[in-house]
C-alpha cells in the first residue's frame, strides 16, 4: 500500500512539473520580447468600447480614440483639429482639420466624419447632460472636406475643454455606426488613435497593437495588453513574476497594490513608481440648505474644517501618497491659485467658533443650542476603507469639542442619491479631477442632481449662482479670472466643501521604461509617448 | 422506478417556480430606483429626471411587476435572461462562457476530490487508529482549516514566483488548472474523505463483513463490497458537491483571476448588474435542484426500499 501511495504522489508531482514546463516556455517567450510590450493589470474588463457611451474603460478608450483638441498644462492644443477660429460673439467655432488622418479601418477622417460623430452624440444628449456643451450645440456643418463648423446657442467658455475630454466628443469610424447612430451600440471600435484594439476576451484580457499609420508617428511600444486581475496579492505576485509589468491607479482613485508592495518592487530594482501632480481633492461636503441640521450653521462647518488633522490623514491613512489639501481646488487647477486663507488644524479655534455661535458646552457631553444637540450624520462610501478610517478619526477628534458625528457607511450610489435629494448633513466626495475642474465641479454647484443642496443654503446663494452662470458664458479671460475668484472665495468662506487631501495618479512601471507622463485627467495615460531605453 | 422518476422530477417544478419568483424579486429589494441602478451601472456621470424617465420606458420598467415577471420567466425558458445593465450584451453571452469555465474547473476539481476522498477514506479506514490514519487525518485537518485565500496566495508565491513552474493566474493553458484545482481539492477532499472513512468503518463492523472474513473470502472482494455499501451513504453528499463547488468558487476564482461565474458575479454585484445576478442565482438554484433530484434517483436505484417510501 505504501508503494502505491508513493507512486500516486510521484505521478501527481510529475504531472505538475510537466504542465509547468510548458508554461515556463511561454513565460520565457514573453520575457524575451518585452522591450516593446507592456502588460497592465486592470481590475475591470475594458467593457463596451463605444466611445459615445460610458461603460468602457477610459484608459483603453484613450488609446483608441482622439478628440479635436487636447488639454495640456499650457492650455488647449491642436489634436485632430490643426487650428480653429471662434466668432466674436463666442457662438460659432470653425475647426480646420488635420489632413491625411485615417481611422483604423482605413476610412478617411474628415469634416463629414466629425459631423456624423457629433450628431450621433447629440441624438443621445439626455445621457450627456453632465457635459454642458451637449445642451448648447445647435448646429453642425461641413464647410468643406477639412473644415467643420459648430454652432452654440450662447457663448460657453469651457466648450474647448469639453471637446478635449476622453468621451463623448471623440471620433469613431462612421462605418462602425449602426443605422447612422451609436446610442444603441456599434459594430466595431475603429478610432484614429495610436493603438488599435485587436483582441478582446471578456473578463480575461484585451490586446492593443500600435497603429503604424498613426498621423503623429507610430508609437514605440508595439503592444499593450490589459489583463484582468484582482487587486492586491495576485497582482503583486504577477508583477514579481513578470506576467504583468505595469499598474496604475484605477478610476476610483484606488491603487492596485499597497505602498509596502510598491516599495518591495522598487527595492527589487525591476520597477519604478511615478506619481502625477495633484489630480483631485477629496473632501467632506456640508449640506448648508438643511435648516434643521447644525450643518446649516457656518460656524459649525468652519469648526469641522479646523478639527480635521489633514497632516495625519495624509501621512498615516494615505501613507504619504496624498498631500493635505487646504482649499477646494489645488493651486495647479486653472483659476484656483488665488491665495485663499488656510484653516489650520486647531481645536481651540474650533471650540471658540462654536462658543461664539451660541453652541453651549455641557460638561463633557455634546454641545447644544436652543435645545438642539450638536449632532450630525456623516455618510461615507462603505467600499472605501480609507473613508471609513478618516471618518472614525474625525469622529474621535470632534468629540473633544462637544460635537457628535454618527457615521453611516453606504454604497456609492446611495450616497449619490442622498447628495441629489439633499438628505444628509455631511458626506464624503471628491472633485471631478484636473481636466474637469474647476468648470465641471463649479457647474455642479447649481445642479439639483449634484451640489445644489450643499450650496443653496448660504446667504450669498443667489449671488453665487449668478456668478456661476456668468463665468460659463464669459468670453474675456480677465472676466473669468475675477468671477472664479469670487465663486471660490464664497464657497471657501462659507466652508461648504471641507477639503481633506489631494489625490494623484500612481504608476508602477518597469525601471527601463522612459517617457512616463500624465495627461490632464486621472483617467488616461499617454502610452504612445512611452518607450524602453 | 419509472413512476418514481416521474414523481420526483415533477416535484422539482413548483420548487423551481418559487425560486424563479424570489430571484426576480431580488431586483426590487434594492432601495434604489431600478432605472437609476441601470444608469449608475453604465457609468453615466450625472443622472437626471429626464434620463430616468427615458430609461424606465426603454426597459419597460413602467409595467406592472407580475407582467414583467411572467415575461422574464417565459424568456428564461428560451435561455434569454435579458441584457446586462452595464454592457447591454445579452446575459447569456456573458454567463455562458463564464459558466463553462467554472464548470470545467468544478468538474476537474470534483474528480480530484472524489479520487482523493475515496482513496484516502479507504486507506484510513483500513488502517484505523494506526500512524498512517492519524497522520493523514492530522494533515487534512491542518489543510482544510487554512483559509483558501491564504493557501492560494502561498501556492502562487511558491509554485509561480519562486519555482516559476506555473502561471499566477488566468486561464491560458492546462497548467492554469493546477493551482486552483489543488486549492479546491484541499478545501473539500479533507471534509469528504472523513465521510468515506466513517462510512467504511461502519461497514467494517457489520455482521456481513465478519461473516465474509470467517468464510475466508478474499480481502479485496470484501473491501469492494464494503465500498459499494458505503457509497450509498456518500452518493447524496457527492452529488451535492457539484453545485456546492460550482457556487463556492468565488474566492478561488477571484484570487486566480479565473474568468468564471464567481468573478462575473462579484463584478456584477459591485456594478449592480441585476440581470446577470438574477441569471446566476437562477442557474445555481436550478443546478442545486437538479443534483438533489439526481442524488435521490441514484439512491433509489441503489436501494429499492427508498422507492416504496416515496
Short mmCIF file of N, CA and C in Angstrom, two decimals, chain B residues 69-160:
data_model
loop_
_atom_site.label_atom_id
_atom_site.label_comp_id
_atom_site.label_asym_id
_atom_site.label_seq_id
_atom_site.Cartn_x
_atom_site.Cartn_y
_atom_site.Cartn_z
N UNK B 69 -42.61 39.88 -14.49
CA UNK B 69 -42.11 38.59 -14.02
C UNK B 69 -42.40 37.49 -15.03
N UNK B 70 -43.66 37.43 -15.49
CA UNK B 70 -44.03 36.36 -16.41
C UNK B 70 -43.30 36.50 -17.75
N UNK B 71 -43.11 37.74 -18.19
CA UNK B 71 -42.36 37.95 -19.43
C UNK B 71 -40.94 37.43 -19.27
N UNK B 72 -40.34 37.77 -18.11
CA UNK B 72 -38.97 37.35 -17.84
C UNK B 72 -38.88 35.83 -17.76
N UNK B 73 -39.86 35.20 -17.05
CA UNK B 73 -39.86 33.74 -16.87
C UNK B 73 -39.97 33.05 -18.23
N UNK B 74 -40.88 33.59 -19.07
CA UNK B 74 -41.07 32.97 -20.39
C UNK B 74 -39.78 33.04 -21.19
N UNK B 75 -39.09 34.20 -21.10
CA UNK B 75 -37.85 34.33 -21.88
C UNK B 75 -36.74 33.46 -21.29
N UNK B 76 -36.79 33.22 -19.96
CA UNK B 76 -35.76 32.37 -19.34
C UNK B 76 -35.81 30.95 -19.91
N UNK B 77 -37.02 30.47 -20.24
CA UNK B 77 -37.13 29.13 -20.83
C UNK B 77 -36.39 29.04 -22.16
N UNK B 78 -36.27 30.21 -22.82
CA UNK B 78 -35.53 30.22 -24.09
C UNK B 78 -34.06 30.57 -23.85
N UNK B 79 -33.64 30.51 -22.57
CA UNK B 79 -32.27 30.89 -22.15
C UNK B 79 -31.97 32.35 -22.44
N UNK B 80 -33.02 33.17 -22.52
CA UNK B 80 -32.84 34.59 -22.73
C UNK B 80 -33.07 35.28 -21.38
N UNK B 81 -31.97 35.68 -20.73
CA UNK B 81 -32.08 36.28 -19.40
C UNK B 81 -32.04 37.80 -19.45
N UNK B 82 -32.30 38.36 -20.60
CA UNK B 82 -32.28 39.82 -20.75
C UNK B 82 -30.90 40.30 -21.12
N UNK B 83 -30.68 41.60 -20.95
CA UNK B 83 -29.39 42.18 -21.30
C UNK B 83 -28.71 42.77 -20.09
N UNK B 84 -27.38 42.72 -20.09
CA UNK B 84 -26.61 43.28 -18.98
C UNK B 84 -26.88 44.78 -18.90
N UNK B 85 -27.10 45.27 -17.67
CA UNK B 85 -27.31 46.72 -17.47
C UNK B 85 -26.06 47.49 -17.90
N UNK B 86 -24.91 46.90 -17.68
CA UNK B 86 -23.67 47.64 -17.90
C UNK B 86 -23.28 47.68 -19.37
N UNK B 87 -23.21 46.51 -19.99
CA UNK B 87 -22.69 46.50 -21.36
C UNK B 87 -23.78 46.42 -22.42
N UNK B 88 -24.99 46.04 -22.01
CA UNK B 88 -26.06 45.92 -22.99
C UNK B 88 -25.99 44.62 -23.78
N UNK B 89 -24.99 43.77 -23.49
CA UNK B 89 -24.89 42.50 -24.21
C UNK B 89 -25.84 41.48 -23.56
N UNK B 90 -26.34 40.49 -24.33
CA UNK B 90 -27.23 39.51 -23.74
C UNK B 90 -26.55 38.80 -22.57
N UNK B 91 -27.32 38.59 -21.49
CA UNK B 91 -26.74 37.98 -20.29
C UNK B 91 -26.15 36.61 -20.61
N UNK B 92 -26.84 35.87 -21.50
CA UNK B 92 -26.35 34.53 -21.79
C UNK B 92 -24.96 34.57 -22.42
N UNK B 93 -24.71 35.60 -23.21
CA UNK B 93 -23.39 35.72 -23.84
C UNK B 93 -22.29 35.93 -22.80
N UNK B 94 -22.66 36.53 -21.65
CA UNK B 94 -21.68 36.71 -20.58
C UNK B 94 -21.63 35.47 -19.69
N UNK B 95 -22.84 34.98 -19.38
CA UNK B 95 -22.95 33.87 -18.43
C UNK B 95 -22.47 32.55 -19.02
N UNK B 96 -22.76 32.34 -20.30
CA UNK B 96 -22.43 31.07 -20.95
C UNK B 96 -20.96 30.72 -20.84
N UNK B 97 -20.05 31.56 -21.38
CA UNK B 97 -18.62 31.23 -21.29
C UNK B 97 -18.14 31.14 -19.85
N UNK B 98 -18.65 32.06 -18.97
CA UNK B 98 -18.23 32.03 -17.57
C UNK B 98 -18.67 30.73 -16.92
N UNK B 99 -19.91 30.31 -17.24
CA UNK B 99 -20.44 29.07 -16.67
C UNK B 99 -19.58 27.88 -17.12
N UNK B 100 -19.24 27.87 -18.40
CA UNK B 100 -18.43 26.76 -18.91
C UNK B 100 -17.06 26.72 -18.23
N UNK B 101 -16.46 27.91 -18.05
CA UNK B 101 -15.14 27.95 -17.39
C UNK B 101 -15.22 27.43 -15.96
N UNK B 102 -16.28 27.86 -15.23
CA UNK B 102 -16.43 27.39 -13.85
C UNK B 102 -16.75 25.90 -13.83
N UNK B 103 -17.58 25.48 -14.79
CA UNK B 103 -17.94 24.07 -14.84
C UNK B 103 -16.70 23.19 -15.07
N UNK B 104 -15.82 23.66 -15.98
CA UNK B 104 -14.60 22.89 -16.25
C UNK B 104 -13.77 22.77 -14.96
N UNK B 105 -13.62 23.92 -14.28
CA UNK B 105 -12.84 23.93 -13.04
C UNK B 105 -13.51 23.01 -12.01
N UNK B 106 -14.85 23.10 -11.93
CA UNK B 106 -15.58 22.30 -10.96
C UNK B 106 -15.44 20.81 -11.27
N UNK B 107 -15.60 20.44 -12.54
CA UNK B 107 -15.56 19.03 -12.88
C UNK B 107 -14.18 18.43 -12.58
N UNK B 108 -13.13 19.15 -12.99
CA UNK B 108 -11.78 18.64 -12.72
C UNK B 108 -11.57 18.52 -11.20
N UNK B 109 -12.05 19.55 -10.47
CA UNK B 109 -11.88 19.52 -9.02
C UNK B 109 -12.68 18.40 -8.40
N UNK B 110 -13.93 18.19 -8.87
CA UNK B 110 -14.76 17.14 -8.29
C UNK B 110 -14.11 15.77 -8.52
N UNK B 111 -13.54 15.59 -9.71
CA UNK B 111 -12.86 14.30 -9.98
C UNK B 111 -11.69 14.12 -9.01
N UNK B 112 -10.91 15.20 -8.85
CA UNK B 112 -9.76 15.12 -7.94
C UNK B 112 -10.24 14.90 -6.51
N UNK B 113 -11.31 15.61 -6.13
CA UNK B 113 -11.84 15.47 -4.76
C UNK B 113 -12.33 14.04 -4.53
N UNK B 114 -13.06 13.49 -5.52
CA UNK B 114 -13.57 12.12 -5.41
C UNK B 114 -12.42 11.13 -5.27
N UNK B 115 -11.42 11.29 -6.14
CA UNK B 115 -10.29 10.37 -6.13
C UNK B 115 -9.60 10.40 -4.77
N UNK B 116 -9.31 11.61 -4.29
CA UNK B 116 -8.61 11.73 -3.00
C UNK B 116 -9.50 11.27 -1.84
N UNK B 117 -10.78 11.67 -1.86
CA UNK B 117 -11.67 11.32 -0.75
C UNK B 117 -11.81 9.81 -0.64
N UNK B 118 -12.10 9.16 -1.77
CA UNK B 118 -12.31 7.72 -1.74
C UNK B 118 -11.01 7.00 -1.40
N UNK B 119 -9.94 7.41 -2.07
CA UNK B 119 -8.64 6.77 -1.85
C UNK B 119 -8.20 6.89 -0.40
N UNK B 120 -8.18 8.12 0.09
CA UNK B 120 -7.71 8.33 1.47
C UNK B 120 -8.70 7.76 2.48
N UNK B 121 -10.00 7.83 2.15
CA UNK B 121 -11.03 7.29 3.05
C UNK B 121 -10.83 5.81 3.27
N UNK B 122 -10.63 5.09 2.16
CA UNK B 122 -10.44 3.63 2.27
C UNK B 122 -9.15 3.33 3.04
N UNK B 123 -8.10 4.04 2.64
CA UNK B 123 -6.78 3.82 3.25
C UNK B 123 -6.87 4.01 4.77
N UNK B 124 -7.51 5.11 5.20
CA UNK B 124 -7.59 5.42 6.63
C UNK B 124 -8.47 4.40 7.35
N UNK B 125 -9.58 4.00 6.68
CA UNK B 125 -10.48 3.05 7.33
C UNK B 125 -9.76 1.71 7.55
N UNK B 126 -8.99 1.28 6.53
CA UNK B 126 -8.28 0.01 6.64
C UNK B 126 -7.13 0.07 7.65
N UNK B 127 -6.64 1.27 7.89
CA UNK B 127 -5.53 1.44 8.85
C UNK B 127 -6.02 2.17 10.10
N UNK B 128 -7.27 1.98 10.44
CA UNK B 128 -7.89 2.71 11.54
C UNK B 128 -7.03 2.75 12.80
N UNK B 129 -6.81 3.99 13.29
CA UNK B 129 -6.09 4.16 14.56
C UNK B 129 -4.59 4.05 14.45
N UNK B 130 -4.08 3.62 13.26
CA UNK B 130 -2.61 3.48 13.14
C UNK B 130 -1.99 4.82 12.77
N UNK B 131 -0.67 4.83 12.69
CA UNK B 131 0.07 6.08 12.44
C UNK B 131 -0.37 6.73 11.13
N UNK B 132 -0.53 5.91 10.06
CA UNK B 132 -0.90 6.45 8.75
C UNK B 132 -2.25 7.16 8.82
N UNK B 133 -3.22 6.48 9.46
CA UNK B 133 -4.56 7.06 9.61
C UNK B 133 -4.49 8.38 10.37
N UNK B 134 -3.79 8.36 11.47
CA UNK B 134 -3.70 9.55 12.31
C UNK B 134 -2.96 10.67 11.58
N UNK B 135 -1.90 10.32 10.86
CA UNK B 135 -1.12 11.37 10.14
C UNK B 135 -1.99 12.01 9.05
N UNK B 136 -2.66 11.15 8.25
CA UNK B 136 -3.47 11.71 7.16
C UNK B 136 -4.57 12.62 7.71
N UNK B 137 -5.21 12.16 8.80
CA UNK B 137 -6.28 12.98 9.38
C UNK B 137 -5.73 14.30 9.92
N UNK B 138 -4.56 14.20 10.54
CA UNK B 138 -3.92 15.42 11.09
C UNK B 138 -3.60 16.43 10.00
N UNK B 139 -2.96 15.93 8.93
CA UNK B 139 -2.57 16.83 7.83
C UNK B 139 -3.82 17.42 7.17
N UNK B 140 -4.83 16.58 6.96
CA UNK B 140 -6.03 17.08 6.29
C UNK B 140 -6.74 18.11 7.16
N UNK B 141 -6.74 17.89 8.48
CA UNK B 141 -7.35 18.86 9.39
C UNK B 141 -6.63 20.20 9.27
N UNK B 142 -5.31 20.13 9.24
CA UNK B 142 -4.49 21.35 9.13
C UNK B 142 -4.78 22.08 7.81
N UNK B 143 -4.82 21.31 6.71
CA UNK B 143 -5.01 21.93 5.39
C UNK B 143 -6.42 22.51 5.21
N UNK B 144 -7.44 21.76 5.67
CA UNK B 144 -8.82 22.26 5.46
C UNK B 144 -9.11 23.47 6.35
N UNK B 145 -8.38 23.59 7.46
CA UNK B 145 -8.67 24.74 8.32
C UNK B 145 -7.96 26.00 7.84
N UNK B 146 -7.11 25.87 6.81
CA UNK B 146 -6.42 27.05 6.26
C UNK B 146 -7.38 27.82 5.37
N UNK B 147 -7.48 29.15 5.51
CA UNK B 147 -8.36 29.90 4.61
C UNK B 147 -7.88 29.71 3.16
N UNK B 148 -8.82 29.45 2.23
CA UNK B 148 -8.38 29.12 0.87
C UNK B 148 -7.66 30.31 0.20
N UNK B 149 -8.02 31.54 0.61
CA UNK B 149 -7.35 32.71 0.01
C UNK B 149 -5.86 32.69 0.36
N UNK B 150 -5.60 32.35 1.62
CA UNK B 150 -4.22 32.34 2.10
C UNK B 150 -3.43 31.21 1.44
N UNK B 151 -4.09 30.05 1.39
CA UNK B 151 -3.45 28.88 0.78
C UNK B 151 -3.12 29.18 -0.70
N UNK B 152 -4.08 29.82 -1.38
CA UNK B 152 -3.89 30.14 -2.79
C UNK B 152 -2.71 31.09 -2.98
N UNK B 153 -2.64 32.13 -2.14
CA UNK B 153 -1.55 33.10 -2.24
C UNK B 153 -0.20 32.40 -2.02
N UNK B 154 -0.21 31.50 -1.04
CA UNK B 154 1.01 30.77 -0.72
C UNK B 154 1.46 29.89 -1.90
N UNK B 155 0.49 29.23 -2.51
CA UNK B 155 0.77 28.36 -3.67
C UNK B 155 1.32 29.18 -4.83
N UNK B 156 0.69 30.33 -5.10
CA UNK B 156 1.14 31.18 -6.22
C UNK B 156 2.58 31.61 -5.96
N UNK B 157 2.81 32.05 -4.71
CA UNK B 157 4.14 32.54 -4.37
C UNK B 157 5.18 31.44 -4.60
N UNK B 158 4.86 30.21 -4.12
CA UNK B 158 5.85 29.14 -4.19
C UNK B 158 5.99 28.57 -5.61
N UNK B 159 4.87 28.14 -6.19
CA UNK B 159 4.97 27.45 -7.49
C UNK B 159 5.16 28.41 -8.68
N UNK B 160 4.57 29.63 -8.59
CA UNK B 160 4.66 30.52 -9.74
C UNK B 160 5.84 31.46 -9.66
#
